[in-house]
JSON list of C-alpha atoms in Angstrom, two decimals:
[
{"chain": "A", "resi": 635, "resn": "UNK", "atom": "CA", "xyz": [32.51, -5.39, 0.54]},
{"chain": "A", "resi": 636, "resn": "UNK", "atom": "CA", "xyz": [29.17, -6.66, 0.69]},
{"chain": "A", "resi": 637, "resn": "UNK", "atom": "CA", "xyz": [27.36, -9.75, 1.85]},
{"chain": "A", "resi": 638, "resn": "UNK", "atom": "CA", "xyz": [23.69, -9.41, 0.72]},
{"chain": "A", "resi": 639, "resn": "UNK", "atom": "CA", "xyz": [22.37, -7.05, -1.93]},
{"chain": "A", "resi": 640, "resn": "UNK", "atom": "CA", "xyz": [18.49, -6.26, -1.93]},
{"chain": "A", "resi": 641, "resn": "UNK", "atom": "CA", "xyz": [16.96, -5.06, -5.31]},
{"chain": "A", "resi": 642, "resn": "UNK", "atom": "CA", "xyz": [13.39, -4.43, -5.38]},
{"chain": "A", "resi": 643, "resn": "UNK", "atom": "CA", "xyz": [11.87, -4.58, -8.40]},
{"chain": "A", "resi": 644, "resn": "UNK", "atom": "CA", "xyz": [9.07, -3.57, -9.99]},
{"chain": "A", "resi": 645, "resn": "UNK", "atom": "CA", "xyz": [8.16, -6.66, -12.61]},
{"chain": "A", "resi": 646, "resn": "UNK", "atom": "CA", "xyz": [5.96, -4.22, -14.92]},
{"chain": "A", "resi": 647, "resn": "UNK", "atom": "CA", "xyz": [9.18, -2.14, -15.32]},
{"chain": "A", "resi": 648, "resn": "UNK", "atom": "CA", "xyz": [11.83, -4.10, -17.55]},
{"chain": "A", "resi": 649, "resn": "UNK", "atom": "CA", "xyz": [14.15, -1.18, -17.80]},
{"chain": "A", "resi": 650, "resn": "UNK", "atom": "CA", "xyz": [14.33, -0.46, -14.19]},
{"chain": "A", "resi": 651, "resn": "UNK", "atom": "CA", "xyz": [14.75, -3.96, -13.32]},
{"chain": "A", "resi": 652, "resn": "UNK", "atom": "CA", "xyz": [17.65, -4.69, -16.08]},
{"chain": "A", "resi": 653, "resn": "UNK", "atom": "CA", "xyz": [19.68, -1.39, -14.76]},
{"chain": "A", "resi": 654, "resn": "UNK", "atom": "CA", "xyz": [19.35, -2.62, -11.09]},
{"chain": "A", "resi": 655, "resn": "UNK", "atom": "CA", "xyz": [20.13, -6.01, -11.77]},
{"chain": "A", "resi": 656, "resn": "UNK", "atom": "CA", "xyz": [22.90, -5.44, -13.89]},
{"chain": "A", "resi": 657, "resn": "UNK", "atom": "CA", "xyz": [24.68, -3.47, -10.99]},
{"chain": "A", "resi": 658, "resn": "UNK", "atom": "CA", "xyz": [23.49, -5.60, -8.42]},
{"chain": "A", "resi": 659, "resn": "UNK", "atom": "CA", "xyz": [25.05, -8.85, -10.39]},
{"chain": "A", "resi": 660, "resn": "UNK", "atom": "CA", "xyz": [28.87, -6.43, -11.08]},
{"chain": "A", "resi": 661, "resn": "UNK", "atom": "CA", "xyz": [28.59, -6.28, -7.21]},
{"chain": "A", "resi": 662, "resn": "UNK", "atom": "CA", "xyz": [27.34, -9.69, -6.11]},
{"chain": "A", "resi": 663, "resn": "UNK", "atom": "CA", "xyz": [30.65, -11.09, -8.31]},
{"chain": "A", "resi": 664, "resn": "UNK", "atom": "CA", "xyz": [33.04, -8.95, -6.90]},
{"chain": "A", "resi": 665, "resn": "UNK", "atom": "CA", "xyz": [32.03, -9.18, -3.44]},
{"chain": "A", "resi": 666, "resn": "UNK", "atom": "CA", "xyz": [30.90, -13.06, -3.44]},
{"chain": "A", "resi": 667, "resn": "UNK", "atom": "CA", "xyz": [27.64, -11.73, -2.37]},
{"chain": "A", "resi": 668, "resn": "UNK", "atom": "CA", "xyz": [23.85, -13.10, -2.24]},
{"chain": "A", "resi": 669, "resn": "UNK", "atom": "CA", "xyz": [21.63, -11.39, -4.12]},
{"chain": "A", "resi": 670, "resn": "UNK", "atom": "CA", "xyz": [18.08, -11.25, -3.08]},
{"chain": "A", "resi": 671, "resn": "UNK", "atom": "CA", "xyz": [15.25, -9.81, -5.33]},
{"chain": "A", "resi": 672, "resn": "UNK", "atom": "CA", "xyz": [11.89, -7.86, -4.02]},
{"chain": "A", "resi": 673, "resn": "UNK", "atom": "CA", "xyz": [8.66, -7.59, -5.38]},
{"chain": "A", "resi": 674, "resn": "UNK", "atom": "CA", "xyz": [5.76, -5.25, -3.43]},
{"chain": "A", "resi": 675, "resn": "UNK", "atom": "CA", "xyz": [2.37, -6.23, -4.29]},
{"chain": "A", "resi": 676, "resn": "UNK", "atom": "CA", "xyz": [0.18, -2.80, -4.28]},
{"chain": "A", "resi": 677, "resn": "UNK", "atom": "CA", "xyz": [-2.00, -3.36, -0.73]},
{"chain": "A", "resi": 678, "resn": "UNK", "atom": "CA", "xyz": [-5.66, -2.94, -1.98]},
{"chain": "A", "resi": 679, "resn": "UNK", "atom": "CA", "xyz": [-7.39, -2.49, 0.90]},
{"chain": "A", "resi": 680, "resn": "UNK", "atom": "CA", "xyz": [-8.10, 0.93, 0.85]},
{"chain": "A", "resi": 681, "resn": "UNK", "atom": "CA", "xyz": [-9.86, 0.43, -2.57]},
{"chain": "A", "resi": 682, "resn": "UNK", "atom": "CA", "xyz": [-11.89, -2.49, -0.86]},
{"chain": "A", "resi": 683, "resn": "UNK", "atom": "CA", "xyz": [-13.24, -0.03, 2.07]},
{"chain": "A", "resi": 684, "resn": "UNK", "atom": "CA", "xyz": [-13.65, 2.50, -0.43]},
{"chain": "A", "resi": 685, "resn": "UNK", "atom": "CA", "xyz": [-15.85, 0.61, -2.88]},
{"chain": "A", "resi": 686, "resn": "UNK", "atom": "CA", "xyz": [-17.16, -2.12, -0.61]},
{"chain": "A", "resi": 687, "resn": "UNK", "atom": "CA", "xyz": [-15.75, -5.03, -2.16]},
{"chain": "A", "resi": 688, "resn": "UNK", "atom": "CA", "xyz": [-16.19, -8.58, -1.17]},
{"chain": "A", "resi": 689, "resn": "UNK", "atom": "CA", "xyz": [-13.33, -10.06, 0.86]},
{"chain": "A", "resi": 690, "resn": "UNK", "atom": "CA", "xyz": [-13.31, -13.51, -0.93]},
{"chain": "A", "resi": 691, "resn": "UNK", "atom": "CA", "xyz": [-13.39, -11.40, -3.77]},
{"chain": "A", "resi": 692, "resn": "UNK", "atom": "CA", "xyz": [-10.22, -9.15, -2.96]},
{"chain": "A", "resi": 693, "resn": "UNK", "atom": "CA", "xyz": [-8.64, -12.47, -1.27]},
{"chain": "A", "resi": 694, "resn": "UNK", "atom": "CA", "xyz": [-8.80, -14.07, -4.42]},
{"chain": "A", "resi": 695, "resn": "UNK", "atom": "CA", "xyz": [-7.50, -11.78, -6.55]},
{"chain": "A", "resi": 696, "resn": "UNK", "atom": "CA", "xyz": [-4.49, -11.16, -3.72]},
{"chain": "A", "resi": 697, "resn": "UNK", "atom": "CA", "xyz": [-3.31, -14.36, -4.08]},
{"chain": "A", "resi": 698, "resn": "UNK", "atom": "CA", "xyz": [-3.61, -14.68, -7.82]},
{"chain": "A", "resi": 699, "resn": "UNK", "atom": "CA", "xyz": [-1.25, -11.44, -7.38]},
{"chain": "A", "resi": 700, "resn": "UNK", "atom": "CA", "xyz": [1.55, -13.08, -5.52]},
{"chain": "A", "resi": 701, "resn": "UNK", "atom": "CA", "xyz": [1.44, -16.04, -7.95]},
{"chain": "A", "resi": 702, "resn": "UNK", "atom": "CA", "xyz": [1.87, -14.17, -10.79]},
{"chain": "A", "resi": 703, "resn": "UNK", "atom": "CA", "xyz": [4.52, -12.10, -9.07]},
{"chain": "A", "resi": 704, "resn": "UNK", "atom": "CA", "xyz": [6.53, -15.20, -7.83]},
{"chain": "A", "resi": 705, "resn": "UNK", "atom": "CA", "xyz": [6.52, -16.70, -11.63]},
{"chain": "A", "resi": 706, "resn": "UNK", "atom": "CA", "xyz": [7.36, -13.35, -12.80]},
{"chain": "A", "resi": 707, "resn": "UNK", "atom": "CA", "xyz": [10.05, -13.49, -10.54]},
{"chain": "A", "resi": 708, "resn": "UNK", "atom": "CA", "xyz": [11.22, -16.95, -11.28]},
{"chain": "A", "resi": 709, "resn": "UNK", "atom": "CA", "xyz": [11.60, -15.93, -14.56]},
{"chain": "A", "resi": 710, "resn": "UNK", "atom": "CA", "xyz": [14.08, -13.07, -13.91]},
{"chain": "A", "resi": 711, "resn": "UNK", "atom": "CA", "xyz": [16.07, -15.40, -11.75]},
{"chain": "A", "resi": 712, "resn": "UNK", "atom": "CA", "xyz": [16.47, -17.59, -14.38]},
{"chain": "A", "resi": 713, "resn": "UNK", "atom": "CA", "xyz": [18.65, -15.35, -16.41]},
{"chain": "A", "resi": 714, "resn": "UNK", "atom": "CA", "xyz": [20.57, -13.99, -13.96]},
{"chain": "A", "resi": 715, "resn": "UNK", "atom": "CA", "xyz": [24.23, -15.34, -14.29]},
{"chain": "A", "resi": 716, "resn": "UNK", "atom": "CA", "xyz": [24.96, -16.00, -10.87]},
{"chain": "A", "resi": 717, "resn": "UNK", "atom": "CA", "xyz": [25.38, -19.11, -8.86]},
{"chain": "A", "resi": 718, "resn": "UNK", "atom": "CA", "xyz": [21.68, -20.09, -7.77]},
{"chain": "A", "resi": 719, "resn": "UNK", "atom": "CA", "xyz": [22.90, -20.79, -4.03]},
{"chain": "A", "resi": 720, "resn": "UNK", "atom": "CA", "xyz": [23.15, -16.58, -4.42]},
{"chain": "A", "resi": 721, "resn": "UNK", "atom": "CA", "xyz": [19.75, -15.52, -4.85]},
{"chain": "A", "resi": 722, "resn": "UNK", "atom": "CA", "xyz": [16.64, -15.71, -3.49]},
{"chain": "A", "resi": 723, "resn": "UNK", "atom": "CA", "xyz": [13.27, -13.39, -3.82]},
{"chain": "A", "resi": 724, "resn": "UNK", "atom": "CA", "xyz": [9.99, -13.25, -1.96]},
{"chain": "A", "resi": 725, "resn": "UNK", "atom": "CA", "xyz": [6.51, -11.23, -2.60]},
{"chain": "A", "resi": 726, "resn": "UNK", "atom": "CA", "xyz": [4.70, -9.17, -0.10]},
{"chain": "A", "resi": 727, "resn": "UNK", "atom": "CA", "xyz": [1.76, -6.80, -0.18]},
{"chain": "A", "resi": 728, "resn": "UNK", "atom": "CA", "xyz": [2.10, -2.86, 1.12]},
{"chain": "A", "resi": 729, "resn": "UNK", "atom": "CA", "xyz": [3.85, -0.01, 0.68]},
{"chain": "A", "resi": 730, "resn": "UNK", "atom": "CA", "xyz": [6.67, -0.17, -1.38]},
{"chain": "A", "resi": 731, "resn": "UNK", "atom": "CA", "xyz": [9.17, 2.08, 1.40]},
{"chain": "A", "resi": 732, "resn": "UNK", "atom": "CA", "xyz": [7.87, 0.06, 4.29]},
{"chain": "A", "resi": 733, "resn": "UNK", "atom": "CA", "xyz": [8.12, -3.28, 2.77]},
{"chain": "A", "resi": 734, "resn": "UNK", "atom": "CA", "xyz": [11.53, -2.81, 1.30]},
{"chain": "A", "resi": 735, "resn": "UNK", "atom": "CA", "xyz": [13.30, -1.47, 4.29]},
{"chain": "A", "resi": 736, "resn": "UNK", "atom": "CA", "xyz": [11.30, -4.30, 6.61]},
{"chain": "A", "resi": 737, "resn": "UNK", "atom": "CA", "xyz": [12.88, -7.23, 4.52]},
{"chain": "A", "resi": 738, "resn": "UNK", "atom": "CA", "xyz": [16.21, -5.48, 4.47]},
{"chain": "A", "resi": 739, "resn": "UNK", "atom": "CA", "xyz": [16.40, -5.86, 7.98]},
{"chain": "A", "resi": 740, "resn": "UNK", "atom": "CA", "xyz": [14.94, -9.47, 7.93]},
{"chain": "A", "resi": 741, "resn": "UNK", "atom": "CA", "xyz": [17.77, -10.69, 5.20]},
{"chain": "A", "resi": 742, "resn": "UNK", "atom": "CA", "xyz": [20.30, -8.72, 7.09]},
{"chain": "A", "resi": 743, "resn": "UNK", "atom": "CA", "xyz": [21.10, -6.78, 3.68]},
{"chain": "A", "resi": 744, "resn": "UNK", "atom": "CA", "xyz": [23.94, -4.02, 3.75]},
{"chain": "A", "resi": 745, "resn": "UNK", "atom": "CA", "xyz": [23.02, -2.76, 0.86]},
{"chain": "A", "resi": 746, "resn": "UNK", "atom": "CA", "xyz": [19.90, -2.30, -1.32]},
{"chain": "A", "resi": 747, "resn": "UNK", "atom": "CA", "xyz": [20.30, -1.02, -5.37]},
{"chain": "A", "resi": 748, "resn": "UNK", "atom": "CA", "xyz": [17.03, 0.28, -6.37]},
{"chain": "A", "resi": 749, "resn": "UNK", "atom": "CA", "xyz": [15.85, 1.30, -9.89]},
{"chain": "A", "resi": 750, "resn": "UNK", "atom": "CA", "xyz": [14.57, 5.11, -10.63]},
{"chain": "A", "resi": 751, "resn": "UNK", "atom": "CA", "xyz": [12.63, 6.53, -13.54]},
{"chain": "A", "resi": 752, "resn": "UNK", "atom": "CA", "xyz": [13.23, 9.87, -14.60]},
{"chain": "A", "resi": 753, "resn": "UNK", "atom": "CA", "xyz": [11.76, 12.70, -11.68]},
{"chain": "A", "resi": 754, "resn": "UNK", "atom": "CA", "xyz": [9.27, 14.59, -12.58]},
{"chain": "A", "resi": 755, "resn": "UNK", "atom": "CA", "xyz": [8.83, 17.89, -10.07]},
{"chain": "A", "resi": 756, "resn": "UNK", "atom": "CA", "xyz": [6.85, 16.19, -8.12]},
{"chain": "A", "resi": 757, "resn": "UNK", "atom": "CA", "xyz": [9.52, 13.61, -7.15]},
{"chain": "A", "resi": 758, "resn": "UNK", "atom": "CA", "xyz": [12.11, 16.24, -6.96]},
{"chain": "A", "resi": 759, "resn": "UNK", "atom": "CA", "xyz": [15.70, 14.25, -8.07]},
{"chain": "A", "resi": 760, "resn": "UNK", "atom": "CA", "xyz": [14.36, 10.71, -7.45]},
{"chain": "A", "resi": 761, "resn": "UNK", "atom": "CA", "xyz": [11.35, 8.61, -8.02]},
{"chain": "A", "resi": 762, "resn": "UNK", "atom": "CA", "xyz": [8.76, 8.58, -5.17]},
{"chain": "A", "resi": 763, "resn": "UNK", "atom": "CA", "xyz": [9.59, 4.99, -4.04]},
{"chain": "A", "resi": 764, "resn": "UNK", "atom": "CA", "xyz": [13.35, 5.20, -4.44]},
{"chain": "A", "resi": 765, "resn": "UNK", "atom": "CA", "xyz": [13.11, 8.55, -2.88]},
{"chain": "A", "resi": 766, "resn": "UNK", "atom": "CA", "xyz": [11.23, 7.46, -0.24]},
{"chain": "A", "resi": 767, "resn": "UNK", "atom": "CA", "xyz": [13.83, 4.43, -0.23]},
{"chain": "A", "resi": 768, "resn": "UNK", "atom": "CA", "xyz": [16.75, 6.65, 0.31]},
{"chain": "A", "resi": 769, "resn": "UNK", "atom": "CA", "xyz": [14.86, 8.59, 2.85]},
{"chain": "A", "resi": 770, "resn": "UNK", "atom": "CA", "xyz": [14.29, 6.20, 5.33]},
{"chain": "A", "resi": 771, "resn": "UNK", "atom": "CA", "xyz": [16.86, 3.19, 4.84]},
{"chain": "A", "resi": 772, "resn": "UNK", "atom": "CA", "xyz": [19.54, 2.65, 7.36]},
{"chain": "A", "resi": 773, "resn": "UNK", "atom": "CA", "xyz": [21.88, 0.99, 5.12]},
{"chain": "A", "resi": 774, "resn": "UNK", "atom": "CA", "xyz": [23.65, 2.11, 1.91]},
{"chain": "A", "resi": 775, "resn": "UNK", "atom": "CA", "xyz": [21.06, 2.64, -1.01]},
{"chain": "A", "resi": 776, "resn": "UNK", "atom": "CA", "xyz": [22.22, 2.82, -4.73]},
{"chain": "A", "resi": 777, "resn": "UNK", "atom": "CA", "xyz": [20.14, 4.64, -6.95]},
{"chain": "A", "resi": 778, "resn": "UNK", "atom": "CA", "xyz": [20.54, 3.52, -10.66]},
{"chain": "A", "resi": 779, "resn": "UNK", "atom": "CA", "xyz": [18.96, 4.60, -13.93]}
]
């Protein structure tokens, strides 16, 4: 059914992540898929222009924010009960929407399960990001909660 599964996650958010995993490991067994999991780094930039940060400053921290993110990662990984030939992750700064949907086509996934906090009016039915997910994605998209 499928062949590669993308779940972003959001490492801050253990609930989200355990409900998106949890589905995302039910399918990766039945369909012998790979599993790859997706971490967006919030781009800073805008708050460096704004406030007139230092670049080795901002560089700094950027890269102390993919570190953390890959051993936060690492750790999730670890207790997934699937073979480890089946998953993979990666770290990237920017939008959440744009990033998601760019390494979905790069990993060739068919289908990406995304994790979604109770709406508020704002977001209408969805969260903003998996909203914005389901939006623009041009594969299947499973929202779970």
């Amino acid at each position: 059914m499928y062949n590669t599964i993308l779940v972003p996650i959001d490492i801050s958010e253990d609930p989200l992540t355990d409900n998106a995993l949890n589905h995302a490991k039910y399918l990766a067994k039945i369909s012998n898929a790979k599993v790859h999991l997706f971490h967006s780094v919030p781009d800073i930039s805008r708050f460096s222009v704004s406030y007139s940060y230092h670049y080795d400053l901002l560089s700094a921290f950027a890269k102390k924010a993919v570190s953390n993110s890959e051993e936060e990662l690492k750790k999730v990984v670890e207790k997934i009960d699937l073979p480890k030939d089946k998953i993979s992750f990666s770290v990237a700064f920017g939008s959440p929407r744009d990033k998601v949907l760019s390494i979905a086509h790069e990993i060739g996934a068919d289908l990406i399960i995304v994790g979604s906090r109770r709406p508020d009016i704002s977001t209408h039915l969805l969260g903003s990001n998996a909203s914005s997910i389901v939006a623009y994605a041009d594969i299947s998209v499973l929202v779970v909660r």
